[in-house]
Amino acid sequence: MKNIFLASFCFFSAILTQAQINPESDSDGCSQKCSRANAGQMQQRISYYQYPSMDKYDLHYLKLDLSAEPGSRFISGTAGWKARAKEPMDSFIMEFKNNMVLDSVYINGVKKTFQRGSDHVFIPLSPTVSAGSELDLTFYYQGTANSNGVFSGSQSSSGLTYTATLSESYQAREWFPAKQFLGDKIDSADIWITTTLPNKAGSNGLLVAQVPKPGNKMQYQWKTRYPMNYYLPHFSVGNYMEYLNYAKPAAIAPDSILIQNYISDNPTYFNSVKTNIDKTPPFIELYSEQFGLYPFHEEKYGHVHAGIGGGMEHQTMSTMNSFGSTLIAHELGHQWWGDQVTCASWNHIWLNEGFASYCEYLAIESLPSLFTTTAATYMNNVHNNVMSVNTGSVYVPDTDLYNEGRIFSGRLSYNKGSAIVHTLRFIMQDDNLFFQALRNFQQQYKDSVATATDFKQVVETTSGKNLDDYFNQWYYGEGFPTFNITYLMQGVDSIVLVVNQTTSSPAVTPFFKGLYELSITSTQGDTTVLINLEQNNQVFKIPYQKTPNGIVVDPNNWVINRTGTIVFGGVIPVRVNNWKAEGLTDCSFKLQWTAENQGTTENYIIEYRADSNQFVQVGEVLPVAGATASYQFTYQPNQSGTAYFRLLSVDRFGLRTYSPVISVEDPCRPQTAVNIRPNPAIDHAEILLNIPVAGNTQWRLVNSAGQVVYKERRALPAGRNTVTLPLQNLAAGMYTLEIILPDQNRYIEKLIKK
Ligand SMILES: [Zn+2]
């Protein structure tokens, strides 16, 4: 269904959205503000109750034999059902609006009593019907149907007067007794409509007979043998002319598929829409390639013209308010997405509307000469419409199951639904795989119903890819990401990108992981790169040898997103100053440094080695806030000796910068130390000796002529010692003091005697 919400109350918003998204059709993409309620035709949130015991039987055949006239919602005739009891039944219940008059009900040829109430019909069964029983029901009824299930009127623009049914989502019961369970498709139907000539009646399947009736009437007998959901049987009567096309999908060559169009019998109007109607064959041929052969090729496709505000994908014959190219593409796409495979519940309307909307894109993309817009413009407009509100999921929550404004939200079910199919195609990174997955899904669920989970499983099986993130973020999740990117060149052959993301609905979807395309623009030519974003502020280093001048996020509109800030070189690598170390009396080392431009620093790593060993990491310091900061770090090695340190700064671009290596003596290892005091001295001096090992130590004083003028030898303990050196008998002048330690190391100091 499309554009059904176009109505006077939402006229302006519908036209504005339309102008952006679908310039060729006369209405489109109404926001959830627009609904049939606004048009006096559809309640946003309907009051609805359904008796679960209706699912005790399976409906498999429908026969409608009705009379209707263009311009009137009065309908009369019979509805026949064939049903099979799935379990014992003591009553048969159908849905049928109370305003319609039910004259009589027959089951297996026997007239039955019945009750009406709550828009249901209750038929007691006595005796109880056993499981497996076949029931043949006939309902005789008449009445003027409500305007939310049957549309009638005239179109001044086309000269058409019409009456048309539209049952999606809960309105089949407005015009015939129905069981509105998505899971119960009928196998076949015969729909006979009698109307006054020269009017015609369009419906599902093949027109097998036209039988004249008294009073200048004609009965149009339509017959379909394809399974069909409860909301897809339909009819339209109007002053139609017939126009035929034929589609020729390669799969059935040289056969062709009939396209039967019932259009207002007005040559001027017909000439104005013929060009677009003639696009239907190439669209069928395209989708037959992409999704598998047109599902109902044994019967027909077609259009029937009626003022329903938009389009409705009635199986094998869509009802059309107008004939815009994208509307034609959309309703045709539904023949696969909605009709052959139907959403199993309205929660998953995506499988109908998201995909039918994406069919518009596919037609524009593959057959651009048939459109005035481009695929890029089209998808860009879709994204802009989605992002006009920060929240909302494609998935319809249970609380909105009777809110038709939400189920058929143009922004969420149609536009976001379409955009995320495009995203899925991008994730596949392989169009063959993507379309194979779509064909597999169609094949697996044809003539049946499916949920998004079923679809997910088929795509995962086909592709081997896990789609948990995709569905959690884009289908069940809400909102969209905004990207902020910092980029800079690293050397002359790499570009570094820091990718930051904020989201519009962070309480529901805080992050959108996954593949993204980025275009690095340059006067030397743009470069498109593919990134797999797994966390926020992720750094990507990419080989790149041009001079960049910008980044374009998602240049091909694969993903709903906005671009925030794109900053080039906004960051300079950190600079470490005043890098120093000192030994402390507790045998540890205190390291200190200051840092400038540390805005992007991830951490500082302290590396240590003793003597000739390899550097190892011995500590990590995280940066404090601010561009400039001072740090200190204390480290106590478990081995003695000279310590060597260097500091590694790591920033979030992956840049790793080392400080110079500094060395420090071990504060706890005794070192040989010789100190003479006072110096110069008059009559004696003291020698301060700090020695690492105990043993015999010699010292002697040599004058400037090389003569030994004093010597002494003594056993000294390790550590600090003080010995006295007598000078009173020596001449004034320069002397050399030689000290020979127990380890035979020799120290020489100058001494001046006054
Ligand atoms: Zn639709």
PDB file of N, CA, C and O in Angstrom, residues 298-336:
ATOM      1  N   GLU A 298       1.205 -17.081 -14.223  1.00  0.00           N
ATOM      2  CA  GLU A 298       0.202 -17.892 -14.925  1.00  0.00           C
ATOM      3  C   GLU A 298      -1.105 -17.115 -15.108  1.00  0.00           C
ATOM      4  O   GLU A 298      -1.949 -17.504 -15.910  1.00  0.00           O
ATOM      5  N   GLU A 299      -1.285 -16.068 -14.338  1.00  0.00           N
ATOM      6  CA  GLU A 299      -2.521 -15.291 -14.443  1.00  0.00           C
ATOM      7  C   GLU A 299      -2.211 -13.943 -15.079  1.00  0.00           C
ATOM      8  O   GLU A 299      -2.178 -13.820 -16.289  1.00  0.00           O
ATOM      9  N   LYS A 300      -1.899 -12.928 -14.270  1.00  0.00           N
ATOM     10  CA  LYS A 300      -1.644 -11.623 -14.884  1.00  0.00           C
ATOM     11  C   LYS A 300      -1.029 -10.695 -13.848  1.00  0.00           C
ATOM     12  O   LYS A 300      -0.940 -11.017 -12.656  1.00  0.00           O
ATOM     13  N   TYR A 301      -0.616  -9.541 -14.312  1.00  0.00           N
ATOM     14  CA  TYR A 301      -0.502  -8.390 -13.434  1.00  0.00           C
ATOM     15  C   TYR A 301      -1.407  -7.339 -14.045  1.00  0.00           C
ATOM     16  O   TYR A 301      -1.807  -7.437 -15.219  1.00  0.00           O
ATOM     17  N   GLY A 302      -1.740  -6.314 -13.259  1.00  0.00           N
ATOM     18  CA  GLY A 302      -2.563  -5.263 -13.829  1.00  0.00           C
ATOM     19  C   GLY A 302      -2.748  -4.110 -12.869  1.00  0.00           C
ATOM     20  O   GLY A 302      -2.262  -4.129 -11.731  1.00  0.00           O
ATOM     21  N   HIS A 303      -3.397  -3.088 -13.394  1.00  0.00           N
ATOM     22  CA  HIS A 303      -3.745  -1.916 -12.594  1.00  0.00           C
ATOM     23  C   HIS A 303      -5.224  -1.637 -12.780  1.00  0.00           C
ATOM     24  O   HIS A 303      -5.745  -1.764 -13.897  1.00  0.00           O
ATOM     25  N   VAL A 304      -5.865  -1.252 -11.691  1.00  0.00           N
ATOM     26  CA  VAL A 304      -7.225  -0.759 -11.816  1.00  0.00           C
ATOM     27  C   VAL A 304      -7.277   0.604 -11.120  1.00  0.00           C
ATOM     28  O   VAL A 304      -6.748   0.783 -10.030  1.00  0.00           O
ATOM     29  N   HIS A 305      -7.901   1.529 -11.809  1.00  0.00           N
ATOM     30  CA  HIS A 305      -7.853   2.936 -11.441  1.00  0.00           C
ATOM     31  C   HIS A 305      -8.986   3.253 -10.455  1.00  0.00           C
ATOM     32  O   HIS A 305     -10.142   2.912 -10.718  1.00  0.00           O
ATOM     33  N   ALA A 306      -8.665   3.848  -9.316  1.00  0.00           N
ATOM     34  CA  ALA A 306      -9.701   4.248  -8.355  1.00  0.00           C
ATOM     35  C   ALA A 306      -9.119   5.274  -7.396  1.00  0.00           C
ATOM     36  O   ALA A 306      -7.918   5.256  -7.111  1.00  0.00           O
ATOM     37  N   GLY A 307      -9.965   6.130  -6.904  1.00  0.00           N
ATOM     38  CA  GLY A 307      -9.501   7.230  -6.051  1.00  0.00           C
ATOM     39  C   GLY A 307      -9.301   6.799  -4.615  1.00  0.00           C
ATOM     40  O   GLY A 307     -10.065   7.177  -3.726  1.00  0.00           O
ATOM     41  N   ILE A 308      -8.272   6.016  -4.383  1.00  0.00           N
ATOM     42  CA  ILE A 308      -8.013   5.545  -3.023  1.00  0.00           C
ATOM     43  C   ILE A 308      -6.885   6.327  -2.364  1.00  0.00           C
ATOM     44  O   ILE A 308      -6.410   5.960  -1.303  1.00  0.00           O
ATOM     45  N   GLY A 309      -6.453   7.395  -2.995  1.00  0.00           N
ATOM     46  CA  GLY A 309      -5.446   8.239  -2.355  1.00  0.00           C
ATOM     47  C   GLY A 309      -4.028   7.797  -2.635  1.00  0.00           C
ATOM     48  O   GLY A 309      -3.084   8.519  -2.365  1.00  0.00           O
ATOM     49  N   GLY A 310      -3.838   6.623  -3.163  1.00  0.00           N
ATOM     50  CA  GLY A 310      -2.482   6.148  -3.426  1.00  0.00           C
ATOM     51  C   GLY A 310      -2.561   4.874  -4.228  1.00  0.00           C
ATOM     52  O   GLY A 310      -3.268   4.807  -5.223  1.00  0.00           O
ATOM     53  N   GLY A 311      -1.842   3.866  -3.755  1.00  0.00           N
ATOM     54  CA  GLY A 311      -1.890   2.589  -4.454  1.00  0.00           C
ATOM     55  C   GLY A 311      -2.073   1.465  -3.454  1.00  0.00           C
ATOM     56  O   GLY A 311      -1.717   1.607  -2.288  1.00  0.00           O
ATOM     57  N   MET A 312      -2.630   0.366  -3.902  1.00  0.00           N
ATOM     58  CA  MET A 312      -2.770  -0.814  -3.042  1.00  0.00           C
ATOM     59  C   MET A 312      -2.487  -2.042  -3.874  1.00  0.00           C
ATOM     60  O   MET A 312      -3.082  -2.255  -4.935  1.00  0.00           O
ATOM     61  N   GLU A 313      -1.576  -2.864  -3.316  1.00  0.00           N
ATOM     62  CA  GLU A 313      -0.990  -3.980  -4.066  1.00  0.00           C
ATOM     63  C   GLU A 313      -1.914  -5.189  -4.127  1.00  0.00           C
ATOM     64  O   GLU A 313      -1.510  -6.296  -3.799  1.00  0.00           O
ATOM     65  N   HIS A 314      -3.166  -5.013  -4.529  1.00  0.00           N
ATOM     66  CA  HIS A 314      -4.050  -6.177  -4.613  1.00  0.00           C
ATOM     67  C   HIS A 314      -3.433  -7.222  -5.525  1.00  0.00           C
ATOM     68  O   HIS A 314      -2.895  -6.893  -6.597  1.00  0.00           O
ATOM     69  N   GLN A 315      -3.501  -8.450  -5.087  1.00  0.00           N
ATOM     70  CA  GLN A 315      -2.754  -9.523  -5.745  1.00  0.00           C
ATOM     71  C   GLN A 315      -3.202  -9.654  -7.196  1.00  0.00           C
ATOM     72  O   GLN A 315      -4.376  -9.838  -7.481  1.00  0.00           O
ATOM     73  N   THR A 316      -2.234  -9.525  -8.060  1.00  0.00           N
ATOM     74  CA  THR A 316      -2.353  -9.593  -9.529  1.00  0.00           C
ATOM     75  C   THR A 316      -3.003  -8.364 -10.155  1.00  0.00           C
ATOM     76  O   THR A 316      -3.055  -8.253 -11.386  1.00  0.00           O
ATOM     77  N   MET A 317      -3.502  -7.398  -9.366  1.00  0.00           N
ATOM     78  CA  MET A 317      -4.082  -6.193  -9.953  1.00  0.00           C
ATOM     79  C   MET A 317      -4.089  -5.092  -8.897  1.00  0.00           C
ATOM     80  O   MET A 317      -4.946  -5.086  -8.009  1.00  0.00           O
ATOM     81  N   SER A 318      -3.116  -4.207  -8.995  1.00  0.00           N
ATOM     82  CA  SER A 318      -3.017  -3.151  -7.994  1.00  0.00           C
ATOM     83  C   SER A 318      -4.044  -2.065  -8.270  1.00  0.00           C
ATOM     84  O   SER A 318      -4.314  -1.731  -9.422  1.00  0.00           O
ATOM     85  N   THR A 319      -4.611  -1.550  -7.209  1.00  0.00           N
ATOM     86  CA  THR A 319      -5.544  -0.440  -7.329  1.00  0.00           C
ATOM     87  C   THR A 319      -4.739   0.856  -7.251  1.00  0.00           C
ATOM     88  O   THR A 319      -3.932   1.030  -6.339  1.00  0.00           O
ATOM     89  N   MET A 320      -4.961   1.746  -8.215  1.00  0.00           N
ATOM     90  CA  MET A 320      -4.095   2.914  -8.351  1.00  0.00           C
ATOM     91  C   MET A 320      -4.914   4.201  -8.391  1.00  0.00           C
ATOM     92  O   MET A 320      -5.802   4.349  -9.236  1.00  0.00           O
ATOM     93  N   ASN A 321      -4.542   5.112  -7.505  1.00  0.00           N
ATOM     94  CA  ASN A 321      -5.140   6.442  -7.546  1.00  0.00           C
ATOM     95  C   ASN A 321      -4.616   7.222  -8.745  1.00  0.00           C
ATOM     96  O   ASN A 321      -5.299   8.064  -9.313  1.00  0.00           O
ATOM     97  N   SER A 322      -3.344   6.907  -9.095  1.00  0.00           N
ATOM     98  CA  SER A 322      -2.666   7.631 -10.173  1.00  0.00           C
ATOM     99  C   SER A 322      -1.553   6.728 -10.688  1.00  0.00           C
ATOM    100  O   SER A 322      -1.409   5.601 -10.215  1.00  0.00           O
ATOM    101  N   PHE A 323      -0.755   7.219 -11.618  1.00  0.00           N
ATOM    102  CA  PHE A 323       0.185   6.329 -12.291  1.00  0.00           C
ATOM    103  C   PHE A 323       1.597   6.917 -12.335  1.00  0.00           C
ATOM    104  O   PHE A 323       2.245   6.925 -13.373  1.00  0.00           O
ATOM    105  N   GLY A 324       2.064   7.389 -11.186  1.00  0.00           N
ATOM    106  CA  GLY A 324       3.460   7.816 -11.094  1.00  0.00           C
ATOM    107  C   GLY A 324       4.375   6.606 -11.239  1.00  0.00           C
ATOM    108  O   GLY A 324       4.015   5.480 -10.871  1.00  0.00           O
ATOM    109  N   SER A 325       5.569   6.846 -11.776  1.00  0.00           N
ATOM    110  CA  SER A 325       6.487   5.722 -12.040  1.00  0.00           C
ATOM    111  C   SER A 325       6.859   4.981 -10.765  1.00  0.00           C
ATOM    112  O   SER A 325       6.910   3.745 -10.749  1.00  0.00           O
ATOM    113  N   THR A 326       7.141   5.726  -9.703  1.00  0.00           N
ATOM    114  CA  THR A 326       7.554   5.034  -8.485  1.00  0.00           C
ATOM    115  C   THR A 326       6.375   4.355  -7.811  1.00  0.00           C
ATOM    116  O   THR A 326       6.539   3.319  -7.164  1.00  0.00           O
ATOM    117  N   LEU A 327       5.188   4.899  -7.972  1.00  0.00           N
ATOM    118  CA  LEU A 327       4.007   4.216  -7.421  1.00  0.00           C
ATOM    119  C   LEU A 327       3.775   2.893  -8.156  1.00  0.00           C
ATOM    120  O   LEU A 327       3.494   1.862  -7.542  1.00  0.00           O
ATOM    121  N   ILE A 328       3.937   2.915  -9.464  1.00  0.00           N
ATOM    122  CA  ILE A 328       3.807   1.675 -10.242  1.00  0.00           C
ATOM    123  C   ILE A 328       4.845   0.658  -9.773  1.00  0.00           C
ATOM    124  O   ILE A 328       4.544  -0.518  -9.539  1.00  0.00           O
ATOM    125  N   ALA A 329       6.090   1.125  -9.600  1.00  0.00           N
ATOM    126  CA  ALA A 329       7.164   0.223  -9.160  1.00  0.00           C
ATOM    127  C   ALA A 329       6.867  -0.333  -7.765  1.00  0.00           C
ATOM    128  O   ALA A 329       7.072  -1.526  -7.490  1.00  0.00           O
ATOM    129  N   HIS A 330       6.381   0.530  -6.894  1.00  0.00           N
ATOM    130  CA  HIS A 330       6.115   0.133  -5.512  1.00  0.00           C
ATOM    131  C   HIS A 330       5.056  -0.969  -5.438  1.00  0.00           C
ATOM    132  O   HIS A 330       5.266  -2.014  -4.820  1.00  0.00           O
ATOM    133  N   GLU A 331       3.915  -0.745  -6.077  1.00  0.00           N
ATOM    134  CA  GLU A 331       2.830  -1.727  -5.970  1.00  0.00           C
ATOM    135  C   GLU A 331       3.195  -3.023  -6.681  1.00  0.00           C
ATOM    136  O   GLU A 331       2.832  -4.110  -6.214  1.00  0.00           O
ATOM    137  N   LEU A 332       3.934  -2.918  -7.762  1.00  0.00           N
ATOM    138  CA  LEU A 332       4.405  -4.131  -8.432  1.00  0.00           C
ATOM    139  C   LEU A 332       5.363  -4.900  -7.516  1.00  0.00           C
ATOM    140  O   LEU A 332       5.273  -6.130  -7.386  1.00  0.00           O
ATOM    141  N   GLY A 333       6.285  -4.171  -6.867  1.00  0.00           N
ATOM    142  CA  GLY A 333       7.232  -4.820  -5.951  1.00  0.00           C
ATOM    143  C   GLY A 333       6.513  -5.604  -4.856  1.00  0.00           C
ATOM    144  O   GLY A 333       6.965  -6.663  -4.410  1.00  0.00           O
ATOM    145  N   HIS A 334       5.366  -5.096  -4.430  1.00  0.00           N
ATOM    146  CA  HIS A 334       4.583  -5.789  -3.404  1.00  0.00           C
ATOM    147  C   HIS A 334       4.123  -7.179  -3.848  1.00  0.00           C
ATOM    148  O   HIS A 334       3.777  -8.004  -3.005  1.00  0.00           O
ATOM    149  N   GLN A 335       4.044  -7.418  -5.143  1.00  0.00           N
ATOM    150  CA  GLN A 335       3.556  -8.730  -5.570  1.00  0.00           C
ATOM    151  C   GLN A 335       4.477  -9.824  -5.027  1.00  0.00           C
ATOM    152  O   GLN A 335       4.031 -10.926  -4.737  1.00  0.00           O
ATOM    153  N   TRP A 336       5.768  -9.484  -4.855  1.00  0.00           N
ATOM    154  CA  TRP A 336       6.691 -10.390  -4.177  1.00  0.00           C
ATOM    155  C   TRP A 336       6.657 -10.117  -2.668  1.00  0.00           C
ATOM    156  O   TRP A 336       6.544 -11.025  -1.882  1.00  0.00           O
TER     157      TRP A 336
END
